[in-house]
XYZ file of N, CA, C and O in Angstrom:
804
model
N 21.084 5.610 17.870
C 20.727 5.447 16.519
C 20.347 4.505 15.602
O 18.889 4.247 14.967
N 21.347 3.203 16.083
C 21.409 2.443 15.386
C 19.676 1.278 14.820
O 19.399 0.623 14.634
N 19.173 1.350 16.952
C 18.094 0.815 16.979
C 17.044 1.424 16.085
O 15.785 1.217 15.659
N 17.103 2.357 15.733
C 16.124 2.916 14.491
C 15.200 1.922 13.241
O 14.683 2.459 12.551
N 16.570 1.548 12.894
C 16.511 0.680 12.032
C 15.649 -0.811 12.215
O 15.280 -1.332 10.946
N 15.221 -1.043 13.264
C 14.972 -2.066 13.960
C 13.345 -2.492 13.461
O 13.025 -1.338 13.855
N 12.641 -3.403 13.716
C 11.824 -3.759 12.850
C 10.482 -3.099 14.400
O 10.783 -3.540 15.133
N 8.539 -2.321 13.940
C 8.209 -2.342 15.321
C 8.964 -1.029 15.874
O 8.409 -0.661 16.995
N 10.161 -0.090 15.240
C 10.591 0.263 16.408
C 10.696 1.870 16.624
O 9.714 2.303 15.083
N 9.964 2.757 17.400
C 9.271 3.985 17.619
C 9.827 4.794 18.627
O 10.131 3.850 19.389
N 10.223 6.262 18.355
C 9.913 6.850 19.112
C 9.525 6.915 20.727
O 10.172 6.465 21.697
N 8.173 6.849 20.927
C 7.261 6.821 21.261
C 5.974 5.342 20.996
O 5.404 6.204 19.882
N 5.957 4.805 22.151
C 5.050 3.859 21.453
C 4.325 3.375 22.548
O 3.530 2.966 22.163
N 3.744 4.517 23.260
C 2.485 4.874 23.519
C 0.806 4.799 22.881
O 0.490 4.694 23.545
N 0.990 5.184 21.889
C 0.272 5.202 21.146
C 0.465 4.937 19.606
O -0.141 5.832 18.254
N 0.898 3.641 19.052
C 1.211 3.199 18.150
C 0.537 3.337 16.722
O 0.765 3.475 15.289
N -0.932 3.232 16.557
C -1.710 3.474 16.021
C -2.315 4.895 15.412
O -2.557 5.086 14.421
N -2.429 5.691 16.667
C -2.050 6.347 16.882
C -1.626 7.824 15.835
O -1.637 8.509 15.209
N -0.446 7.205 15.819
C 1.006 7.612 15.364
C 0.699 7.441 13.838
O 0.925 8.369 13.174
N -0.051 6.565 13.253
C -0.373 6.244 11.436
C 1.052 5.153 11.417
O 1.012 5.098 9.772
N 1.881 4.834 11.958
C 2.805 4.251 11.578
C 3.054 3.070 12.487
O 2.620 2.595 13.349
N 3.473 2.010 11.534
C 4.096 0.647 12.171
C 4.928 0.412 12.668
O 5.681 -0.159 13.044
N 6.171 1.241 12.200
C 7.839 1.025 12.934
C 8.439 0.417 11.968
O 9.120 -0.165 12.240
N 7.948 0.012 10.251
C 9.296 -1.000 9.760
C 8.938 0.146 8.151
O 10.040 -0.773 7.881
N 8.836 1.180 7.927
C 9.266 1.981 7.142
C 11.460 1.698 7.226
O 11.219 1.162 6.312
N 11.932 1.835 8.054
C 13.090 1.924 7.946
C 13.769 0.611 8.039
O 14.833 0.748 7.111
N 12.918 -0.460 8.592
C 13.336 -1.639 8.078
C 13.894 -2.021 6.987
O 14.412 -2.608 6.319
N 12.538 -1.579 6.437
C 12.920 -2.071 4.813
C 13.214 -0.902 3.821
O 14.013 -1.755 3.503
N 13.654 0.607 4.748
C 14.659 1.222 4.129
C 15.891 0.277 4.128
O 17.170 -0.157 2.729
N 15.872 -0.821 4.760
C 17.821 -0.960 5.266
C 17.766 -2.257 4.863
O 18.216 -1.969 3.780
N 16.599 -3.098 4.680
C 16.680 -3.751 4.111
C 16.798 -4.049 2.454
O 17.681 -4.980 1.753
N 15.449 -3.062 1.579
C 16.496 -2.973 0.506
C 17.554 -2.600 0.110
O 18.054 -2.747 -1.515
N 18.193 -1.185 1.001
C 18.982 -1.144 0.718
C 20.445 -2.088 0.806
O 21.384 -2.296 -0.670
N 20.476 -2.502 1.297
C 20.744 -4.077 1.583
C 21.442 -5.293 0.577
O 21.852 -5.926 0.591
N 19.764 -5.357 -0.087
C 20.178 -6.623 -1.481
C 21.035 -5.984 -2.254
O 20.859 -6.119 -3.289
N 21.077 -4.779 -2.592
C 21.997 -4.073 -3.094
C 22.893 -3.809 -2.632
O 23.632 -3.170 -3.554
N 23.216 -4.191 -1.929
C 24.964 -4.191 -2.106
C 25.039 -2.936 -0.696
O 26.371 -2.858 -0.645
N 24.373 -2.399 -0.703
C 24.875 -1.035 0.042
C 24.440 -1.165 1.839
O 24.575 -1.914 2.017
N 24.528 -0.053 2.608
C 23.901 0.397 3.632
C 23.380 1.601 3.675
O 23.816 2.540 3.572
N 22.978 1.607 5.022
C 22.267 3.360 5.513
C 22.348 2.871 6.512
O 22.744 2.270 7.906
N 23.345 4.387 7.193
C 23.392 4.686 8.204
C 22.605 6.610 8.715
O 22.059 6.956 8.311
N 22.164 6.137 9.934
C 21.337 7.652 10.661
C 22.002 8.507 10.986
O 23.174 8.311 12.378
N 22.236 9.717 11.345
C 22.483 10.728 12.206
C 22.022 11.900 12.622
O 20.626 12.236 12.050
N 22.638 11.818 13.580
C 21.624 13.613 14.493
C 22.529 13.911 15.316
O 23.235 13.246 16.386
N 22.324 15.716 15.400
C 22.946 16.052 16.954
C 21.984 16.294 17.675
O 22.867 16.742 19.232
N 20.667 15.274 18.024
C 19.714 15.119 19.152
C 18.863 15.313 18.813
O 18.486 16.402 18.013
N 18.081 15.638 20.046
C 16.387 15.664 19.859
C 16.528 17.486 19.202
O 16.926 18.504 19.689
N 15.293 17.763 18.248
C 15.017 19.310 17.862
C 16.233 19.541 16.605
O 16.420 20.913 16.305
N 17.528 18.773 16.223
C 18.851 19.081 15.712
C 18.268 18.399 13.893
O 19.670 18.796 13.078
N 17.010 17.503 13.850
C 17.363 16.856 12.552
C 18.051 16.096 12.236
O 18.821 15.474 13.305
N 17.642 15.191 11.522
C 18.252 13.814 11.070
C 18.922 13.675 9.693
O 18.954 14.175 8.829
N 20.077 12.995 9.311
C 20.147 12.541 8.168
C 20.284 11.029 8.120
O 21.136 10.543 9.124
N 20.901 11.140 6.888
C 20.251 9.167 6.132
C 20.702 8.746 5.236
O 20.456 9.671 4.091
N 21.936 9.010 5.369
C 22.832 8.291 4.490
C 22.929 6.828 4.078
O 22.799 5.292 4.532
N 22.515 7.042 2.497
C 22.730 5.182 1.889
C 23.702 5.610 0.724
O 23.749 6.506 0.356
N 25.241 4.325 1.102
C 25.828 4.170 0.553
C 25.590 2.541 -0.201
O 24.854 1.715 -0.233
N 25.819 2.977 -1.857
C 25.771 2.447 -2.335
C 27.112 1.804 -3.648
O 27.339 2.295 -3.697
N 27.024 0.398 -3.769
C 28.366 0.065 -4.734
C 28.076 0.937 -6.118
O 27.286 0.270 -7.143
N 29.285 0.982 -6.964
C 28.711 0.880 -8.000
C 28.905 -0.162 -9.279
O 29.064 -0.878 -8.663
N 27.731 0.673 -10.001
C 27.593 -1.411 -10.896
C 27.992 -0.975 -11.988
O 28.075 -0.113 -12.950
N 29.125 -1.542 -12.951
C 29.571 -1.035 -14.222
C 28.769 -2.103 -15.395
O 27.556 -2.518 -15.599
N 28.845 -2.048 -16.476
C 28.218 -2.420 -17.379
C 27.197 -3.746 -17.833
O 26.632 -4.517 -17.986
N 28.459 -4.577 -17.835
C 28.695 -5.349 -17.692
C 27.901 -6.829 -17.128
O 26.797 -7.480 -17.401
N 27.835 -5.914 -15.450
C 27.203 -6.554 -14.104
C 25.729 -6.741 -14.559
O 25.178 -6.809 -14.305
N 25.408 -5.048 -15.353
C 24.100 -4.684 -15.607
C 23.655 -5.423 -16.336
O 22.235 -5.850 -16.217
N 24.755 -5.519 -16.925
C 24.476 -6.230 -18.499
C 23.250 -8.457 -17.557
O 22.131 -8.184 -18.232
N 24.121 -8.597 -16.496
C 23.973 -10.323 -16.147
C 22.918 -9.969 -14.977
O 22.493 -10.580 -14.912
N 22.757 -8.279 -14.226
C 21.927 -8.553 -13.195
C 20.171 -8.633 -13.817
O 19.307 -7.726 -13.419
N 19.784 -7.931 -15.188
C 18.816 -7.309 -15.886
C 18.056 -8.334 -15.448
O 18.000 -9.130 -16.055
N 16.300 -7.641 -15.613
C 15.361 -8.525 -15.648
C 14.507 -8.662 -16.459
O 14.480 -7.364 -16.424
N 13.421 -9.548 -16.636
C 12.424 -8.940 -17.552
C 11.787 -8.296 -17.315
O 10.967 -8.512 -15.453
N 10.796 -7.664 -17.847
C 9.366 -6.803 -16.877
C 8.615 -7.461 -17.295
O 8.484 -8.855 -17.252
N 8.070 -7.596 -15.898
C 6.284 -7.235 -15.157
C 5.850 -7.583 -16.223
O 5.532 -6.799 -16.748
N 5.236 -9.103 -16.489
C 3.356 -8.998 -17.007
C 2.748 -7.538 -17.031
O 2.234 -7.388 -15.356
N 2.125 -7.313 -17.776
C 0.725 -6.236 -17.495
C -0.537 -7.152 -16.392
O -0.006 -8.165 -16.802
N -0.711 -5.773 -15.602
C -1.833 -6.609 -15.024
C -3.002 -6.632 -16.019
O -2.858 -6.634 -16.466
N -4.085 -7.592 -15.282
C -5.088 -7.429 -15.953
C -5.554 -6.203 -15.835
O -5.556 -5.418 -14.969
N -6.689 -5.802 -17.634
C -7.147 -4.979 -17.555
C -8.564 -4.870 -16.620
O -9.126 -5.461 -16.728
N -7.778 -3.553 -15.631
C -8.840 -3.063 -14.813
C -8.699 -1.939 -14.305
O -7.528 -1.604 -14.316
N -10.034 -1.311 -13.943
C -10.180 0.114 -13.441
C -9.839 0.314 -12.643
O -10.650 -0.331 -11.052
N -8.715 1.123 -11.112
C -8.422 1.139 -9.706
C -8.575 1.669 -9.585
O -7.552 2.483 -9.736
N -9.658 1.892 -7.968
C -8.343 2.870 -6.943
C -8.689 2.819 -5.860
O -8.835 1.707 -5.191
N -7.158 3.441 -5.857
C -6.321 3.593 -4.271
C -6.332 4.312 -3.761
O -7.332 5.779 -4.443
N -6.876 4.305 -2.059
C -7.563 4.951 -1.294
C -6.116 5.023 -0.649
O -6.072 3.906 0.011
N -5.810 5.738 0.188
C -5.109 5.803 0.976
C -4.058 7.539 1.130
O -4.074 7.991 1.065
N -4.504 7.207 2.750
C -4.386 9.070 2.999
C -3.430 9.191 2.745
O -2.544 10.373 3.956
N -2.318 8.035 2.937
C -0.901 8.783 2.813
C -0.229 8.899 1.805
O -0.848 7.944 0.457
N -0.363 10.266 0.963
C -0.169 10.764 -0.613
C 0.956 9.944 -1.320
O 0.695 9.668 -2.209
N 1.860 10.174 -0.078
C 3.329 9.771 -0.966
C 2.779 7.877 -1.659
O 3.266 7.467 -2.478
N 2.185 6.916 -0.199
C 1.949 5.415 -0.375
C 0.969 5.276 -1.777
O 1.439 4.707 -2.341
N 0.385 6.301 -2.228
C -1.031 6.269 -2.267
C -0.395 6.678 -4.287
O -0.543 5.597 -5.083
N 0.341 7.556 -4.258
C 0.885 8.641 -5.174
C 2.034 7.096 -5.614
O 1.752 6.551 -7.193
N 2.656 6.392 -4.959
C 3.716 5.683 -5.791
C 2.595 3.809 -6.369
O 2.935 3.393 -7.204
N 2.289 3.462 -5.259
C 1.166 2.660 -5.826
C 0.793 3.585 -6.996
O 0.885 1.798 -8.281
N -0.140 4.023 -7.371
C -0.694 4.678 -8.449
C 0.082 4.319 -9.561
O 0.445 4.182 -10.605
N 1.356 5.164 -9.368
C 2.562 5.277 -10.554
C 2.683 3.704 -10.891
O 3.257 2.972 -12.093
N 3.723 3.137 -9.957
C 3.616 1.680 -10.219
C 2.241 0.792 -11.272
O 2.595 0.267 -12.323
N 1.098 0.913 -10.285
C 0.524 0.064 -11.373
C 0.225 1.112 -12.898
O -0.624 0.200 -13.800
N -0.071 2.093 -12.457
C -0.642 2.847 -14.439
C 1.172 2.270 -15.331
O 0.687 2.064 -16.819
N 2.107 2.136 -14.696
C 2.959 1.804 -15.846
C 2.906 -0.170 -16.112
O 3.716 0.054 -16.817
N 2.350 -0.607 -14.974
C 1.744 -2.065 -15.422
C 0.939 -1.966 -16.329
O -0.052 -3.694 -16.624
N 0.086 -1.217 -16.829
C -0.868 -0.796 -17.792
C -2.537 -0.900 -17.270
O -3.236 -0.764 -17.895
N -2.225 -0.817 -15.876
C -3.753 -0.638 -15.741
C -4.395 0.870 -15.362
O -3.401 2.185 -15.672
N -5.228 1.313 -15.403
C -6.364 2.331 -15.572
C -6.519 2.580 -13.974
O -7.477 2.293 -13.050
N -6.223 4.161 -13.366
C -6.101 4.470 -11.987
C -6.351 5.008 -11.274
O -5.974 6.655 -11.977
N -7.179 5.581 -10.540
C -7.743 6.662 -10.280
C -7.231 7.159 -8.512
O -6.965 5.840 -7.925
N -7.225 8.425 -7.824
C -6.339 8.011 -6.535
C -7.171 9.053 -6.052
O -7.760 10.521 -6.046
N -7.954 8.122 -4.629
C -8.130 8.681 -3.485
C -7.776 9.257 -1.945
O -6.629 8.514 -1.740
N -7.564 11.002 -1.969
C -6.663 10.819 -0.069
C -7.856 10.613 1.489
O -6.915 10.482 2.313
N -8.665 10.129 0.938
C -10.107 9.876 2.789
C -10.634 9.252 1.301
O -11.213 8.732 0.402
N -11.662 8.945 3.346
C -12.941 8.121 3.053
C -13.972 8.271 1.490
O -14.668 8.159 0.600
N -14.510 9.902 2.342
C -15.359 10.231 1.587
C -14.656 10.902 0.510
O -16.161 10.983 -0.516
N -13.500 11.296 0.008
C -13.277 11.638 -1.611
C -13.337 9.971 -2.225
O -14.257 10.062 -3.789
N -13.019 8.884 -1.799
C -13.587 7.236 -2.325
C -14.515 7.515 -2.924
O -14.824 7.523 -4.007
N -15.924 7.655 -2.351
C -17.141 6.907 -2.055
C -17.922 8.771 -3.507
O -18.355 7.975 -4.118
N -16.902 9.780 -3.325
C -17.643 10.626 -4.877
C -16.922 9.529 -6.048
O -17.149 10.279 -6.613
N -15.682 8.736 -5.765
C -14.758 8.468 -7.621
C -16.177 7.498 -7.700
O -15.890 7.414 -8.839
N -16.987 7.098 -6.450
C -17.807 5.818 -7.264
C -18.801 5.694 -8.293
O -18.078 4.972 -9.443
N -18.970 6.406 -8.291
C -19.891 6.948 -10.220
C -19.022 7.550 -11.599
O -19.007 6.105 -11.693
N -18.590 8.312 -10.906
C -18.002 8.936 -12.140
C -16.602 8.027 -12.659
O -16.638 7.952 -14.477
N -16.155 7.336 -11.964
C -14.734 6.587 -12.305
C -14.870 4.940 -12.635
O -15.323 4.353 -13.382
N -16.606 4.411 -11.579
C -16.404 3.091 -12.068
C -15.629 1.899 -11.727
O -15.785 1.818 -12.820
N -14.788 2.602 -10.526
C -13.704 0.831 -10.554
C -14.486 -0.106 -10.309
O -15.673 -0.555 -9.856
N -13.207 -1.553 -11.639
C -13.884 -2.619 -11.322
C -12.995 -3.395 -9.671
O -13.795 -4.599 -8.838
N -11.909 -2.257 -9.381
C -11.555 -2.494 -8.202
C -11.242 -1.421 -7.073
O -10.588 -0.577 -7.387
N -10.917 -1.665 -5.862
C -10.869 -0.192 -4.553
C -9.834 -1.224 -3.658
O -9.937 -2.064 -3.246
N -8.349 -0.297 -4.146
C -7.575 -0.925 -3.123
C -7.452 -0.203 -2.282
O -7.307 1.279 -2.490
N -7.603 -0.438 -0.444
C -8.299 0.464 0.640
C -8.004 0.670 2.014
O -7.364 -0.776 2.044
N -7.072 1.054 1.654
C -6.337 1.700 3.007
C -7.455 1.369 4.341
O -8.196 1.330 4.830
N -6.992 0.772 5.068
C -7.253 0.395 6.612
C -7.193 1.434 7.711
O -8.567 1.923 8.351
N -6.314 1.418 8.380
C -5.844 2.537 9.331
C -6.333 4.313 9.013
O -5.134 4.965 8.981
N -7.210 4.803 8.222
C -7.235 6.019 7.635
C -7.827 6.603 8.882
O -9.204 6.562 8.633
N -8.169 8.363 8.822
C -8.545 9.195 10.354
C -9.568 9.252 9.506
O -10.472 9.418 8.892
N -10.452 10.042 10.605
C -11.920 10.370 10.148
C -12.891 8.968 9.321
O -13.140 7.833 10.957
N -12.884 8.826 8.932
C -13.499 7.795 8.227
C -12.017 6.765 7.361
O -12.065 6.455 7.005
N -12.077 5.212 8.664
C -11.809 4.690 8.312
C -11.729 3.532 7.114
O -12.900 3.511 6.558
N -10.612 2.923 7.008
C -11.331 1.578 5.738
C -12.640 1.259 5.790
O -13.292 0.346 4.868
N -12.482 0.228 7.025
C -14.100 -0.424 7.429
C -14.574 0.572 6.850
O -16.294 0.068 5.843
N -15.253 1.536 7.740
C -16.084 2.856 7.231
C -16.308 2.381 5.294
O -17.748 2.331 5.240
N -15.381 2.588 5.423
C -15.630 3.295 3.701
C -16.020 1.898 2.545
O -17.198 1.078 1.960
N -15.443 0.864 3.035
C -16.364 -0.585 2.609
C -17.238 -0.814 2.811
O -17.760 -0.634 1.620
N -18.119 -0.148 3.878
C -19.544 -0.855 3.989
C -20.327 0.081 3.345
O -21.196 -0.419 3.104
N -19.734 1.701 3.477
C -20.650 2.389 2.553
C -20.868 2.042 1.273
O -21.988 2.181 0.642
N -19.339 1.789 0.827
C -18.919 0.784 -0.390
C -20.690 0.009 -1.263
O -21.037 0.239 -2.114
N -19.975 -1.182 -0.527
C -21.102 -2.231 -0.040
C -22.464 -1.913 -0.552
O -23.768 -1.911 -1.252
N -23.152 -0.427 0.627
C -24.710 -0.222 -0.011
C -24.861 -0.015 -0.615
O -25.710 0.562 -0.968
N -23.621 1.482 -1.524
C -24.030 1.924 -2.459
C -24.447 0.919 -3.976
O -25.040 1.234 -5.314
N -23.289 0.406 -4.078
C -22.204 -0.985 -4.929
C -22.715 -2.413 -5.218
O -22.611 -2.429 -6.157
N -23.436 -2.344 -4.126
C -23.339 -4.389 -3.985
C -21.801 -4.554 -3.786
O -20.667 -4.601 -3.433
N -22.130 -5.903 -5.252
C -21.402 -6.824 -4.702
C -20.338 -6.250 -5.648
O -19.049 -7.092 -5.309
N -20.231 -4.826 -6.679
C -19.022 -4.343 -7.366
C -18.993 -2.837 -6.887
O -20.074 -2.912 -6.639
N -17.499 -2.890 -7.186
C -16.625 -3.439 -7.615
C -16.295 -4.352 -6.392
O -16.157 -3.900 -5.030
N -14.787 -5.035 -6.225
C -13.491 -6.151 -5.820
C -13.005 -5.345 -4.854
O -12.432 -3.681 -4.953
N -13.660 -5.366 -2.904
C -13.048 -4.929 -2.473
C -11.510 -5.607 -1.635
O -11.719 -6.703 -1.266
N -10.470 -4.977 -1.821
C -8.994 -5.501 -1.809
C -8.055 -3.838 -0.585
O -8.368 -3.448 -0.501
N -8.567 -4.580 0.386
C -7.746 -3.712 2.277
C -6.384 -4.307 1.585
O -5.735 -5.301 1.595
N -5.451 -2.873 1.392
C -4.464 -2.510 2.501
C -4.152 -2.828 3.846
O -4.045 -1.187 3.900
N -3.468 -2.789 4.116
C -2.857 -2.705 5.419
C -1.012 -3.671 6.127
O -0.945 -4.529 5.688
N -1.561 -2.301 6.982
C 0.170 -3.405 7.354
C -0.031 -3.803 8.973
O 0.981 -4.845 9.237
N -1.611 -4.412 9.314
C -2.247 -5.425 10.077
C -2.396 -6.591 9.376
O -3.775 -6.424 8.868
N -2.064 -7.496 9.900
C -2.319 -8.873 9.158
C -2.559 -9.932 9.715
O -2.824 -11.571 9.731
N -3.065 -10.412 11.018
C -3.339 -10.963 12.549
C -4.913 -11.573 11.485
O -5.863 -10.810 11.393
N -4.696 -12.390 12.341
C -6.027 -13.189 12.197
C -7.351 -12.495 12.560
O -8.759 -12.287 11.769
N -7.522 -11.575 13.386
C -8.511 -10.217 14.009
C -9.144 -9.806 12.779
O -10.117 -8.928 12.451
N -7.274 -8.619 12.287
C -7.807 -7.847 10.945
C -8.738 -8.335 10.427
O -9.752 -7.667 9.402
N -7.962 -10.109 9.370
C -8.778 -10.410 8.406
C -10.055 -10.664 8.807
O -11.124 -10.612 7.576
N -10.306 -10.917 9.994
C -12.567 -11.278 9.896
C -12.801 -9.638 9.745
O -13.683 -9.872 9.123
N -12.235 -8.632 10.797
C -12.915 -7.321 10.910
C -13.002 -6.781 8.955
O -13.610 -6.713 9.403
N -11.725 -7.387 8.291
C -12.150 -6.804 6.548
C -13.489 -7.726 5.894
O -14.116 -6.684 5.634
N -13.449 -8.738 6.626
C -14.636 -10.116 5.576
C -15.635 -9.456 6.476
O -16.434 -9.149 5.306
N -15.211 -9.115 7.900
C -17.209 -8.393 7.872
C -17.728 -7.174 7.146
O -18.851 -7.094 7.455
N -16.458 -6.550 7.041
C -16.706 -5.227 6.893
C -17.389 -4.929 4.858
O -17.458 -4.224 4.955
N -17.081 -6.387 4.893
C -17.251 -6.210 3.454
C -16.359 -6.385 2.392
O -16.512 -6.782 1.240
N -14.803 -6.704 2.799
C -14.017 -7.167 1.461
C -13.997 -8.153 1.361
O -14.469 -9.197 2.263
N -13.228 -8.306 0.415
C -13.055 -9.831 -0.308
C -11.159 -10.786 -0.158
O -11.972 -11.257 -0.204
N -10.308 -9.023 -0.172
C -9.530 -9.788 -0.255
C -8.830 -8.851 1.258
O -9.409 -8.151 1.285
N -7.718 -8.972 2.098
C -7.214 -9.183 2.712
C -5.397 -9.029 2.112
O -5.114 -9.649 2.338
N -4.805 -7.469 1.384
C -3.402 -7.772 1.595
C -2.623 -7.127 2.843
O -2.852 -6.317 2.738
N -1.536 -7.209 3.305
C -0.134 -6.689 3.785
C 0.536 -5.309 3.404
O 1.096 -6.391 2.060
N 0.603 -4.498 3.409
C 1.235 -3.266 3.035
C 3.034 -4.082 3.170
O 3.220 -4.398 4.659
N 3.832 -3.900 2.054
C 3.278 -3.499 0.865
C 3.129 -4.323 0.227
O 2.990 -5.792 0.283
N 1.800 -4.121 -1.006
C 1.608 -6.205 -1.418
C 2.567 -6.369 -2.476
O 3.607 -5.609 -3.132
N 2.356 -7.769 -1.923
C 3.199 -8.902 -2.849
C 2.402 -8.127 -4.990
O 1.453 -8.273 -5.144
N 3.459 -7.559 -5.558
C 2.299 -7.506 -6.703
C 2.045 -9.339 -7.844
O 1.056 -8.897 -7.945
N 2.900 -9.960 -7.279
C 2.087 -11.046 -8.033
C 0.905 -11.650 -7.642
O -0.045 -12.070 -8.048
N 0.681 -11.499 -5.634
C -0.549 -11.706 -5.659
C -1.583 -10.906 -5.865
O -2.986 -10.919 -6.211
N -0.970 -9.787 -5.534
C -2.046 -8.545 -6.564
C -2.353 -9.082 -7.385
O -4.206 -8.395 -7.855
N -2.093 -9.668 -8.450
C -2.145 -9.815 -9.943
C -2.663 -10.368 -10.097
O -4.344 -10.427 -10.585
N -3.220 -11.574 -9.526
C -4.302 -12.875 -8.942
C -5.261 -12.600 -9.111
O -6.369 -12.830 -9.179
N -4.954 -11.795 -7.650
C -6.411 -11.907 -7.151
C -7.466 -10.178 -7.788
O -8.009 -10.575 -7.956
N -6.453 -9.427 -8.563
C -7.163 -7.886 -9.465
C -7.720 -9.687 -10.784
O -8.967 -8.860 -11.022
N -7.539 -10.568 -11.024
C -7.632 -10.917 -12.039
C -9.169 -11.919 -12.345
O -10.143 -12.318 -12.941
N -9.577 -11.515 -10.975
C -10.266 -12.810 -10.191
C -12.056 -11.758 -10.340
O -13.058 -11.371 -10.205
N -11.377 -10.250 -10.188
C -12.339 -9.046 -10.936
C -12.807 -9.013 -12.125
O -12.498 -9.070 -13.015
N -14.248 -9.566 -12.402
C -15.067 -8.792 -13.680
C -15.079 -7.360 -13.899
O -15.264 -6.151 -13.225
N -14.987 -7.147 -15.475
C -14.937 -5.148 -15.647
C -16.420 -5.461 -14.987
O -17.386 -5.941 -15.050
N -16.445 -3.687 -15.115
C -18.098 -3.396 -15.065
C -18.733 -3.055 -15.795
O -17.724 -2.243 -16.925
N -19.495 -3.196 -16.451
C -20.424 -2.918 -17.912
C -20.750 -1.432 -18.253
O -20.142 -1.309 -19.261
N -20.558 -0.390 -16.977
C -20.970 0.637 -17.077
C -19.452 1.433 -16.734
O -19.622 2.539 -16.330
N -18.317 1.006 -17.173
C -17.156 1.711 -17.367
C -16.397 2.498 -17.866
O -17.812 2.573 -18.926
N -16.591 3.693 -17.639
C -16.436 5.298 -18.033
C -15.335 5.261 -18.594
O -13.830 5.402 -18.303
């Protein structure tokens, strides 16, 4: 149970990509919890008996909260963003964050739906997951380039960040490649390079 929080740990490693996960989710959970001075534990009675994850966080008094307050991040550049990811939670969470930062955001959960959004939504930028079932991000990127040309700006969002992954993204027509979860400062800088589309509605 303790090892499930280790980086790239998976119960069945025989087909890592096919499982749709990287084995980093629980590592991120532990890191975030520890950054807040807490701890996380996994509990289970065995196979088929479910799992319980217990997060323990210290209480913070008002004075400490005031000292630790951070200024809000600056709003993102005024761009229309299409977030495409078959993981609904990941797509919706990123979209919610981007909207909170002032962006206009649409969400699609698969490649065909993303292509259907192109004309009516007219995004300036498409944030596109690579590892989607059926029509993966590379196929979607190539289709967007055939339909829309140089615009919109295409940003690959992937858990895979090796040199070959970057080359594959460039070959498919992506302008940028960011590793999940995206760094907001880097994302804002990339978005600033996208020219707003004249036909946006």
